[in-house]
CSV table of C-alpha atoms in Angstrom, one decimal:
chain,number,residue,atom,x,y,z
U,202,MET,CA,27.6,-1.1,-2.3
U,203,LYS,CA,31.4,-0.9,-2.4
U,204,GLU,CA,33.1,-4.2,-1.4
U,205,ILE,CA,36.6,-4.9,0.0
U,206,VAL,CA,38.4,-8.0,1.1
U,207,LEU,CA,41.0,-7.7,3.9
U,208,LEU,CA,43.9,-10.2,3.9
U,209,HIS,CA,46.0,-10.8,7.0
U,210,GLY,CA,49.8,-11.4,7.1
U,211,ALA,CA,52.1,-14.3,7.9
U,212,ILE,CA,51.6,-15.9,11.3
U,213,GLY,CA,48.5,-13.7,11.7
U,214,ALA,CA,44.8,-14.1,11.4
U,215,SER,CA,41.7,-12.0,10.4
U,216,ASP,CA,41.1,-10.8,14.0
U,217,GLN,CA,44.1,-8.5,13.6
U,218,LEU,CA,42.2,-6.6,11.0
U,219,THR,CA,39.1,-5.9,13.2
U,220,ASN,CA,39.9,-2.3,14.0
U,221,LEU,CA,40.4,-1.5,10.3
U,222,ARG,CA,37.3,-3.4,9.4
U,223,LEU,CA,35.2,-1.4,11.8
U,224,LEU,CA,36.4,1.8,10.4
U,225,LEU,CA,35.8,0.8,6.8
U,226,GLU,CA,32.3,-0.6,7.5
U,227,LYS,CA,31.0,2.9,7.7
U,228,ASN,CA,31.4,3.3,4.0
U,229,CYS,CA,31.5,-0.2,2.4
U,230,LYS,CA,30.9,-4.0,2.8
U,231,VAL,CA,34.0,-5.6,4.4
U,232,TYR,CA,35.0,-9.2,4.1
U,233,THR,CA,37.7,-11.0,6.1
U,234,PHE,CA,38.8,-14.7,6.4
U,235,ASP,CA,41.7,-16.8,7.8
U,236,PHE,CA,44.1,-18.4,5.4
U,237,THR,CA,44.2,-22.2,5.8
U,238,GLY,CA,46.2,-23.2,8.9
U,239,HIS,CA,45.7,-19.8,10.6
U,240,GLY,CA,43.5,-18.5,13.3
U,241,LYS,CA,40.1,-20.3,13.4
U,242,ARG,CA,41.4,-22.6,10.7
U,243,SER,CA,44.7,-23.5,12.4
U,244,ASN,CA,43.6,-27.1,12.8
U,245,GLU,CA,43.4,-27.5,9.0
U,246,ASN,CA,46.4,-29.3,7.7
U,247,THR,CA,48.0,-27.9,4.6
U,248,ASP,CA,51.4,-26.8,3.2
U,249,PHE,CA,51.9,-23.1,3.6
U,250,SER,CA,52.7,-21.5,0.2
U,251,ILE,CA,51.7,-18.4,-1.7
U,252,GLU,CA,50.1,-20.6,-4.3
U,253,ASN,CA,47.9,-22.3,-1.7
U,254,PHE,CA,46.9,-19.1,0.0
U,255,ALA,CA,46.0,-17.6,-3.4
U,256,ALA,CA,43.7,-20.6,-3.9
U,257,ASP,CA,42.2,-19.9,-0.5
U,258,LEU,CA,41.4,-16.4,-1.7
U,259,ASP,CA,39.9,-17.5,-4.9
U,260,SER,CA,37.7,-20.1,-3.1
U,261,PHE,CA,36.5,-17.3,-0.7
U,262,LEU,CA,35.6,-15.0,-3.6
U,263,GLN,CA,33.6,-17.8,-5.2
U,264,LYS,CA,31.9,-18.7,-1.9
U,265,GLN,CA,30.9,-15.1,-1.3
U,266,GLN,CA,30.0,-14.5,-4.9
U,267,LEU,CA,32.4,-11.6,-5.1
U,268,LYS,CA,33.4,-10.4,-8.5
U,269,HIS,CA,36.3,-8.0,-8.9
U,270,PRO,CA,36.3,-6.5,-5.4
U,271,ILE,CA,39.0,-4.2,-4.0
U,272,ILE,CA,41.5,-6.3,-2.1
U,273,PHE,CA,43.7,-5.0,0.7
U,274,GLY,CA,46.6,-7.2,1.8
U,275,TYR,CA,48.7,-6.6,4.9
U,276,SER,CA,52.3,-8.0,4.6
U,277,MET,CA,52.0,-11.5,3.1
U,278,GLY,CA,48.3,-10.7,2.3
U,279,GLY,CA,49.4,-8.1,-0.2
U,280,TYR,CA,51.8,-10.6,-1.8
U,281,VAL,CA,49.0,-13.2,-2.1
U,282,ALA,CA,46.6,-10.6,-3.6
U,283,ILE,CA,49.0,-9.8,-6.4
U,284,TYR,CA,49.9,-13.4,-7.0
U,285,HIS,CA,46.2,-14.2,-7.2
U,286,ALA,CA,45.6,-11.4,-9.8
U,287,LEU,CA,48.3,-12.8,-12.0
U,288,ASN,CA,47.0,-16.4,-11.9
U,289,TYR,CA,43.2,-16.3,-11.5
U,290,ALA,CA,40.4,-14.9,-13.8
U,291,ASN,CA,38.5,-13.2,-11.0
U,292,LYS,CA,41.0,-10.4,-10.6
U,293,ALA,CA,40.6,-7.6,-8.1
U,294,LYS,CA,39.3,-4.3,-9.2
U,295,LYS,CA,42.1,-2.6,-7.3
U,296,ILE,CA,44.8,-3.9,-4.9
U,297,ILE,CA,46.2,-2.1,-1.9
U,298,THR,CA,49.2,-3.5,-0.1
U,299,LEU,CA,50.8,-2.4,3.2
U,300,ALA,CA,54.1,-3.6,4.6
U,301,THR,CA,54.5,-6.3,1.9
U,302,LYS,CA,58.0,-7.8,1.6
U,303,PHE,CA,58.7,-8.5,-2.1
U,304,ASN,CA,62.5,-9.2,-2.0
U,305,TRP,CA,63.2,-12.9,-1.1
U,306,THR,CA,66.6,-14.5,-1.3
U,307,THR,CA,68.1,-17.4,0.7
U,308,GLU,CA,69.9,-14.8,2.9
U,309,ILE,CA,66.7,-12.8,3.5
U,310,ALA,CA,64.7,-15.9,4.2
U,311,ALA,CA,67.3,-17.2,6.7
U,312,LYS,CA,67.2,-13.9,8.6
U,313,GLU,CA,63.4,-13.9,8.8
U,314,ILE,CA,63.3,-17.5,9.9
U,315,LYS,CA,65.4,-16.7,12.9
U,316,MET,CA,62.5,-14.7,14.3
U,317,LEU,CA,60.1,-17.7,14.1
U,318,ASP,CA,61.8,-19.9,16.7
U,319,ALA,CA,59.0,-20.8,19.2
U,320,ASP,CA,61.4,-21.6,22.1
U,321,ILE,CA,63.2,-18.3,21.8
U,322,MET,CA,59.9,-16.5,21.6
U,323,GLU,CA,58.7,-18.0,24.8
U,324,GLU,CA,61.9,-17.1,26.5
U,325,LYS,CA,62.6,-13.6,25.1
U,326,ILE,CA,59.1,-12.3,24.2
U,327,PRO,CA,56.6,-14.3,26.2
U,328,ALA,CA,53.8,-11.8,25.7
U,329,PHE,CA,54.0,-12.3,21.9
U,330,ALA,CA,54.2,-16.0,22.3
U,331,LEU,CA,51.0,-15.9,24.4
U,332,GLN,CA,49.4,-13.8,21.7
U,333,LEU,CA,50.1,-16.4,19.1
U,334,LYS,CA,48.8,-19.1,21.4
U,335,LYS,CA,45.5,-17.2,21.7
U,336,ARG,CA,45.3,-16.6,18.0
U,337,HIS,CA,46.1,-20.1,16.8
U,338,GLY,CA,45.5,-22.3,19.8
U,339,ASP,CA,47.4,-25.5,20.2
U,340,TYR,CA,48.7,-25.2,16.7
U,341,TRP,CA,50.7,-22.0,17.1
U,342,LYS,CA,54.1,-23.7,16.9
U,343,ASN,CA,52.9,-25.5,13.8
U,344,VAL,CA,52.1,-22.1,12.2
U,345,LEU,CA,55.6,-20.9,12.9
U,346,ASN,CA,57.3,-24.0,11.5
U,347,LYS,CA,55.2,-24.0,8.3
U,348,THR,CA,55.7,-20.3,7.8
U,349,ALA,CA,59.5,-20.9,8.1
U,350,GLN,CA,59.3,-23.7,5.5
U,351,MET,CA,57.4,-21.3,3.2
U,352,MET,CA,59.9,-18.6,3.6
U,353,THR,CA,62.7,-21.0,2.8
U,354,MET,CA,61.0,-21.9,-0.4
U,355,MET,CA,60.4,-18.3,-1.3
U,356,GLY,CA,64.1,-17.6,-0.7
U,357,GLU,CA,65.0,-20.4,-3.1
U,358,LYS,CA,62.5,-19.3,-5.7
U,359,ASN,CA,60.6,-16.0,-5.4
U,360,PRO,CA,57.0,-16.8,-6.6
U,361,LEU,CA,56.5,-13.2,-7.6
U,362,LEU,CA,58.9,-11.2,-9.9
U,363,PRO,CA,58.6,-7.5,-10.6
U,364,GLU,CA,58.5,-8.0,-14.4
U,365,GLU,CA,55.3,-10.1,-14.1
U,366,LEU,CA,53.4,-7.1,-12.8
U,367,ASN,CA,53.5,-5.6,-16.3
U,368,ASN,CA,50.9,-8.1,-17.2
U,369,LEU,CA,48.3,-6.6,-14.9
U,370,GLU,CA,46.1,-3.7,-16.0
U,371,LEU,CA,44.5,-3.1,-12.6
U,372,PRO,CA,45.7,-0.3,-10.3
U,373,ILE,CA,48.0,-1.4,-7.4
U,374,TYR,CA,48.7,0.9,-4.5
U,375,PHE,CA,51.9,0.0,-2.6
U,376,GLY,CA,51.9,1.2,1.0
U,377,LEU,CA,54.7,1.3,3.5
U,378,GLY,CA,54.9,2.5,7.0
U,379,ASP,CA,57.3,5.4,7.6
U,380,ASP,CA,59.0,3.4,10.4
U,381,ASP,CA,58.9,-0.1,8.9
U,382,LYS,CA,62.1,-1.9,9.8
U,383,MET,CA,61.3,-5.1,7.9
U,384,VAL,CA,60.4,-3.9,4.4
U,385,THR,CA,62.5,-1.5,2.5
U,386,LYS,CA,61.3,1.5,0.5
U,387,ASP,CA,63.5,0.4,-2.4
U,388,GLU,CA,61.9,-3.0,-2.8
U,389,THR,CA,58.4,-1.6,-2.5
U,390,GLN,CA,59.1,1.2,-5.1
U,391,ASN,CA,60.8,-1.3,-7.4
U,392,PHE,CA,57.6,-3.4,-7.6
U,393,CYS,CA,55.5,-0.2,-7.9
U,394,ARG,CA,57.6,1.0,-10.9
U,395,ALA,CA,57.2,-2.4,-12.5
U,396,SER,CA,53.4,-2.2,-12.3
U,397,LYS,CA,51.5,-0.6,-15.2
U,398,LYS,CA,49.2,1.3,-12.8
U,399,GLY,CA,51.3,1.3,-9.7
U,400,SER,CA,51.1,4.0,-7.0
U,401,PHE,CA,53.3,4.3,-3.9
U,402,PHE,CA,52.3,5.8,-0.6
U,403,ILE,CA,53.8,6.2,2.8
U,404,LEU,CA,51.7,5.6,5.9
U,405,PRO,CA,52.8,8.0,8.6
U,406,GLN,CA,53.4,7.0,12.2
U,407,SER,CA,53.4,3.3,11.3
U,408,GLN,CA,55.7,0.4,12.1
U,409,HIS,CA,55.6,-3.0,10.4
U,410,PRO,CA,53.2,-4.8,12.7
U,411,ILE,CA,49.6,-4.1,11.8
U,412,GLU,CA,48.9,-3.4,15.5
U,413,LYS,CA,51.4,-0.5,15.2
U,414,ALA,CA,50.0,0.9,11.9
U,415,ASN,CA,48.1,4.2,11.8
U,416,ILE,CA,44.8,2.6,11.2
U,417,VAL,CA,42.8,5.8,10.9
U,418,ASP,CA,45.1,7.2,8.2
U,419,LEU,CA,45.0,3.8,6.5
U,420,SER,CA,41.2,3.7,6.4
U,421,ASN,CA,41.1,7.2,5.1
U,422,LYS,CA,43.6,6.2,2.3
U,423,ILE,CA,41.5,3.1,1.4
U,424,ASN,CA,38.4,5.3,1.2
U,425,GLU,CA,40.2,7.8,-1.0
U,426,ILE,CA,41.3,4.9,-3.3
U,427,PHE,CA,37.7,3.7,-3.5
U,428,ILE,CA,36.5,6.8,-5.2
U,429,ARG,CA,39.4,7.1,-7.7
């Protein structure tokens, strides 16, 4: 049976991928998990980094005895999936990313970090703050702080460079919502062109948040990629 692992994004958790999982389960075996420090694992103390999350992914693949599955990564999850493929032996059969930010500089990191202030969230967007509290429990502010620290480090030294993708033989499908205000088409296509077997696709009627992505079209796209 076909197998796919779904990876959530920064400050997120696997529960955000439930609707996608339910659609994909009609045709394949679907696996999800929370990165350390997120969701049901928010009480686990660790530094947030792409390296540590890639190690999380590898441990999960070993635990589930998955060898070379297809991996879908939303936002940060896509970044982790590619980093894992470059640094671990159990590479994905194929990688699909959506809304993954690849360009990181000190200026970009500083801009992103401004949106992670818990006090401002509670004042300006209380519904979103409440959503984070439900997702991560008492540790939700810790998730924001550690994510900000990770973004600072990524801005100082991007863990993933486009030229590195030339070392990967596996197909990578780079997806971007047609109304994504956080990730640019240029940065996505830049990494796509750097990949030996890269393909770019636009997901219609989709903004950056996974909750505002066209999940039906996304599931259809993933099923299409399965049979290629």
